PDB file of C-alpha atoms in Angstrom:
ATOM      1  CA  MET A   1     -34.336   1.031   2.722  1.00 44.00           C
ATOM      2  CA  ALA A   2     -31.771   2.125   5.236  1.00 49.00           C
ATOM      3  CA  HIS A   3     -28.196   1.431   4.730  1.00 54.00           C
ATOM      4  CA  THR A   4     -26.703  -0.693   7.471  1.00 59.00           C
ATOM      5  CA  LEU A   5     -23.079  -0.884   8.283  1.00 54.00           C
ATOM      6  CA  THR A   6     -21.364  -4.362   8.364  1.00 57.00           C
ATOM      7  CA  PRO A   7     -20.004  -5.321  11.806  1.00 53.00           C
ATOM      8  CA  LEU A   8     -16.380  -4.930  10.533  1.00 54.00           C
ATOM      9  CA  HIS A   9     -17.170  -1.390   9.277  1.00 55.00           C
ATOM     10  CA  ARG A  10     -18.718  -0.442  12.723  1.00 53.00           C
ATOM     11  CA  LEU A  11     -15.545  -1.770  14.471  1.00 58.00           C
ATOM     12  CA  ALA A  12     -13.293   0.068  12.107  1.00 56.00           C
ATOM     13  CA  LYS A  13     -15.102   3.458  12.669  1.00 61.00           C
ATOM     14  CA  ARG A  14     -14.260   3.105  16.423  1.00 61.00           C
ATOM     15  CA  LEU A  15     -10.527   2.414  15.847  1.00 63.00           C
ATOM     16  CA  HIS A  16      -7.988   5.231  15.845  1.00 63.00           C
ATOM     17  CA  PRO A  17      -6.870   6.104  12.247  1.00 67.00           C
ATOM     18  CA  HIS A  18      -3.259   5.148  13.052  1.00 68.00           C
ATOM     19  CA  LEU A  19      -4.378   1.702  14.301  1.00 78.00           C
ATOM     20  CA  ARG A  20      -6.550   1.207  11.000  1.00 80.00           C
ATOM     21  CA  GLY A  21      -3.490   2.225   9.041  1.00 80.00           C
ATOM     22  CA  TRP A  22      -1.210  -0.223  10.892  1.00 84.00           C
ATOM     23  CA  MET A  23      -3.712  -3.027  10.515  1.00 85.00           C
ATOM     24  CA  ALA A  24      -4.068  -2.269   6.848  1.00 88.00           C
ATOM     25  CA  GLU A  25      -0.275  -2.305   6.429  1.00 91.00           C
ATOM     26  CA  LYS A  26      -0.156  -5.782   8.165  1.00 92.00           C
ATOM     27  CA  LEU A  27      -2.941  -7.159   5.850  1.00 93.00           C
ATOM     28  CA  ALA A  28      -1.002  -5.860   2.827  1.00 95.00           C
ATOM     29  CA  LEU A  29       2.188  -7.486   3.928  1.00 95.00           C
ATOM     30  CA  ALA A  30       0.557 -10.752   4.552  1.00 96.00           C
ATOM     31  CA  VAL A  31      -1.124 -10.684   1.043  1.00 96.00           C
ATOM     32  CA  TYR A  32       2.196  -9.901  -0.721  1.00 97.00           C
ATOM     33  CA  MET A  33       4.129 -12.462   1.244  1.00 97.00           C
ATOM     34  CA  ALA A  34       1.466 -15.124   0.375  1.00 97.00           C
ATOM     35  CA  HIS A  35       2.327 -14.299  -3.313  1.00 97.00           C
ATOM     36  CA  GLY A  36       6.115 -14.619  -2.698  1.00 97.00           C
ATOM     37  CA  TRP A  37       7.097 -11.063  -2.082  1.00 97.00           C
ATOM     38  CA  LEU A  38       9.602 -10.407   0.691  1.00 95.00           C
ATOM     39  CA  PRO A  39      10.011  -7.202   2.657  1.00 92.00           C
ATOM     40  CA  VAL A  40      13.314  -5.419   1.851  1.00 87.00           C
ATOM     41  CA  TYR A  41      15.163  -3.745   4.820  1.00 74.00           C
ATOM     42  CA  SER A  42      18.378  -1.910   5.037  1.00 61.00           C
ATOM     43  CA  HIS A  43      20.176  -1.788   8.394  1.00 52.00           C
ATOM     44  CA  ARG A  44      16.995  -2.731  10.215  1.00 53.00           C
ATOM     45  CA  ARG A  45      15.135   0.115   8.501  1.00 59.00           C
ATOM     46  CA  GLN A  46      12.675   0.219   5.650  1.00 59.00           C
ATOM     47  CA  LEU A  47      14.684   0.706   2.428  1.00 60.00           C
ATOM     48  CA  ALA A  48      12.429   3.482   1.025  1.00 63.00           C
ATOM     49  CA  GLN A  49      10.018   5.917   2.768  1.00 70.00           C
ATOM     50  CA  THR A  50       6.897   3.998   1.660  1.00 82.00           C
ATOM     51  CA  ASP A  51       4.635   1.757   3.688  1.00 88.00           C
ATOM     52  CA  LEU A  52       6.068  -1.352   2.188  1.00 90.00           C
ATOM     53  CA  THR A  53       9.144  -2.035  -0.011  1.00 90.00           C
ATOM     54  CA  LEU A  54       9.114  -5.665  -1.302  1.00 93.00           C
ATOM     55  CA  ALA A  55      11.230  -7.833  -3.591  1.00 94.00           C
ATOM     56  CA  LYS A  56      10.655 -10.824  -5.706  1.00 96.00           C
ATOM     57  CA  GLY A  57      13.500 -11.968  -7.998  1.00 95.00           C
ATOM     58  CA  THR A  58      14.793  -8.807  -9.711  1.00 94.00           C
ATOM     59  CA  THR A  59      11.676  -6.776  -9.007  1.00 93.00           C
ATOM     60  CA  ILE A  60      11.260  -4.248  -6.267  1.00 92.00           C
ATOM     61  CA  ILE A  61       7.884  -2.595  -5.574  1.00 92.00           C
ATOM     62  CA  LEU A  62       7.113   0.259  -3.443  1.00 90.00           C
ATOM     63  CA  VAL A  63       3.747  -0.205  -1.997  1.00 92.00           C
ATOM     64  CA  GLU A  64       1.674   2.765  -0.512  1.00 90.00           C
ATOM     65  CA  VAL A  65      -1.155   1.307   1.730  1.00 91.00           C
ATOM     66  CA  LYS A  66      -4.381   3.155   2.338  1.00 88.00           C
ATOM     67  CA  TYR A  67      -7.481   2.397   4.340  1.00 85.00           C
ATOM     68  CA  ARG A  68     -10.679   3.714   2.805  1.00 82.00           C
ATOM     69  CA  THR A  69     -14.327   3.388   3.798  1.00 78.00           C
ATOM     70  CA  SER A  70     -15.453   2.961   0.252  1.00 75.00           C
ATOM     71  CA  GLN A  71     -14.012   1.625  -3.002  1.00 74.00           C
ATOM     72  CA  GLY A  72     -15.323   4.332  -5.264  1.00 72.00           C
ATOM     73  CA  ARG A  73     -12.495   6.820  -5.387  1.00 67.00           C
ATOM     74  CA  GLY A  74      -9.705   4.806  -3.691  1.00 67.00           C
ATOM     75  CA  HIS A  75      -7.289   5.382  -6.603  1.00 66.00           C
ATOM     76  CA  LEU A  76      -7.361   9.055  -5.776  1.00 72.00           C
ATOM     77  CA  ALA A  77      -5.807   8.236  -2.283  1.00 73.00           C
ATOM     78  CA  VAL A  78      -2.280   9.372  -3.321  1.00 76.00           C
ATOM     79  CA  ARG A  79      -1.873  13.097  -3.124  1.00 79.00           C
ATOM     80  CA  PRO A  80       0.489  15.159  -5.383  1.00 83.00           C
ATOM     81  CA  GLU A  81       3.100  15.546  -2.583  1.00 85.00           C
ATOM     82  CA  GLN A  82       3.084  11.862  -1.937  1.00 82.00           C
ATOM     83  CA  LYS A  83       3.475  11.183  -5.683  1.00 83.00           C
ATOM     84  CA  GLN A  84       6.548  13.568  -5.682  1.00 85.00           C
ATOM     85  CA  ARG A  85       7.983  11.659  -2.590  1.00 84.00           C
ATOM     86  CA  LEU A  86       7.330   8.281  -4.267  1.00 85.00           C
ATOM     87  CA  ASP A  87       8.918   9.426  -7.491  1.00 85.00           C
ATOM     88  CA  ARG A  88      12.124  10.536  -5.523  1.00 87.00           C
ATOM     89  CA  GLN A  89      12.306   7.133  -3.879  1.00 86.00           C
ATOM     90  CA  MET A  90      11.932   5.441  -7.162  1.00 87.00           C
ATOM     91  CA  ARG A  91      14.857   7.404  -8.545  1.00 88.00           C
ATOM     92  CA  LEU A  92      16.977   6.818  -5.353  1.00 87.00           C
ATOM     93  CA  LEU A  93      16.373   3.006  -5.650  1.00 86.00           C
ATOM     94  CA  ALA A  94      16.916   2.913  -9.446  1.00 89.00           C
ATOM     95  CA  GLY A  95      20.459   4.399  -8.659  1.00 90.00           C
ATOM     96  CA  LYS A  96      21.044   1.806  -5.898  1.00 88.00           C
ATOM     97  CA  TYR A  97      19.781  -1.228  -7.861  1.00 88.00           C
ATOM     98  CA  PRO A  98      20.417  -0.636 -11.524  1.00 91.00           C
ATOM     99  CA  GLY A  99      19.658  -4.238 -12.569  1.00 92.00           C
ATOM    100  CA  TYR A 100      16.314  -4.315 -10.917  1.00 92.00           C
ATOM    101  CA  THR A 101      12.795  -3.441 -12.241  1.00 91.00           C
ATOM    102  CA  LEU A 102      11.120  -0.946 -10.015  1.00 91.00           C
ATOM    103  CA  ARG A 103       7.358  -0.557  -9.644  1.00 91.00           C
ATOM    104  CA  LEU A 104       4.848   1.394  -7.642  1.00 90.00           C
ATOM    105  CA  GLU A 105       1.629  -0.054  -6.235  1.00 91.00           C
ATOM    106  CA  LEU A 106      -1.315   1.231  -4.281  1.00 90.00           C
ATOM    107  CA  PHE A 107      -2.899  -1.240  -1.851  1.00 93.00           C
ATOM    108  CA  LEU A 108      -6.340  -0.203  -0.691  1.00 91.00           C
ATOM    109  CA  VAL A 109      -8.029  -1.801   2.339  1.00 89.00           C
ATOM    110  CA  PHE A 110     -11.828  -1.523   2.927  1.00 84.00           C
ATOM    111  CA  PRO A 111     -14.202  -2.709   5.728  1.00 81.00           C
ATOM    112  CA  HIS A 112     -16.443  -4.421   3.221  1.00 78.00           C
ATOM    113  CA  LYS A 113     -16.022  -6.734   0.185  1.00 82.00           C
ATOM    114  CA  PRO A 114     -13.682  -6.845  -1.691  1.00 84.00           C
ATOM    115  CA  PHE A 115     -11.801  -5.887   1.571  1.00 86.00           C
ATOM    116  CA  TRP A 116      -8.596  -5.073  -0.523  1.00 87.00           C
ATOM    117  CA  GLN A 117      -7.505  -4.067  -3.910  1.00 88.00           C
ATOM    118  CA  ARG A 118      -4.128  -3.785  -5.595  1.00 89.00           C
ATOM    119  CA  ILE A 119      -3.581  -0.962  -8.089  1.00 85.00           C
ATOM    120  CA  SER A 120      -0.376  -1.333 -10.142  1.00 83.00           C
ATOM    121  CA  HIS A 121      -0.246   2.128 -11.718  1.00 69.00           C
ATOM    122  CA  PRO A 122      -1.903   4.460  -9.310  1.00 61.00           C
ATOM    123  CA  TYR A 123      -1.037   7.613 -11.234  1.00 54.00           C
ATOM    124  CA  THR A 124      -3.050   6.560 -14.332  1.00 42.00           C
ATOM    125  CA  ALA A 125      -6.012   4.917 -12.597  1.00 34.00           C
TER     126      ALA A 125
END
């Protein structure tokens, strides 16, 4: 039996990768805000060099957003150099906000069900 692409998958394949990434970030922001997380900005700029920096109470999370066509190996989406950059950002924020709990999350977006997935500890997945 031939595998057919969903209409959303066919549409996503025609979009420029930057546009897919931008749309994935907006979806991630909407999901997190629906759960009470708010974006953190410093002087009209993102606080850290991640796709999203969000806060709720005394917790700050750095979110790396990735669009992937399949769910199978999505947790491998963060490359070693990105891990180093994210670790630097975590240390920088830990110095600026000593009373806060810092966490890193990976938010994956797919053109098919389940459409998105949150991974709380992407290094150990």
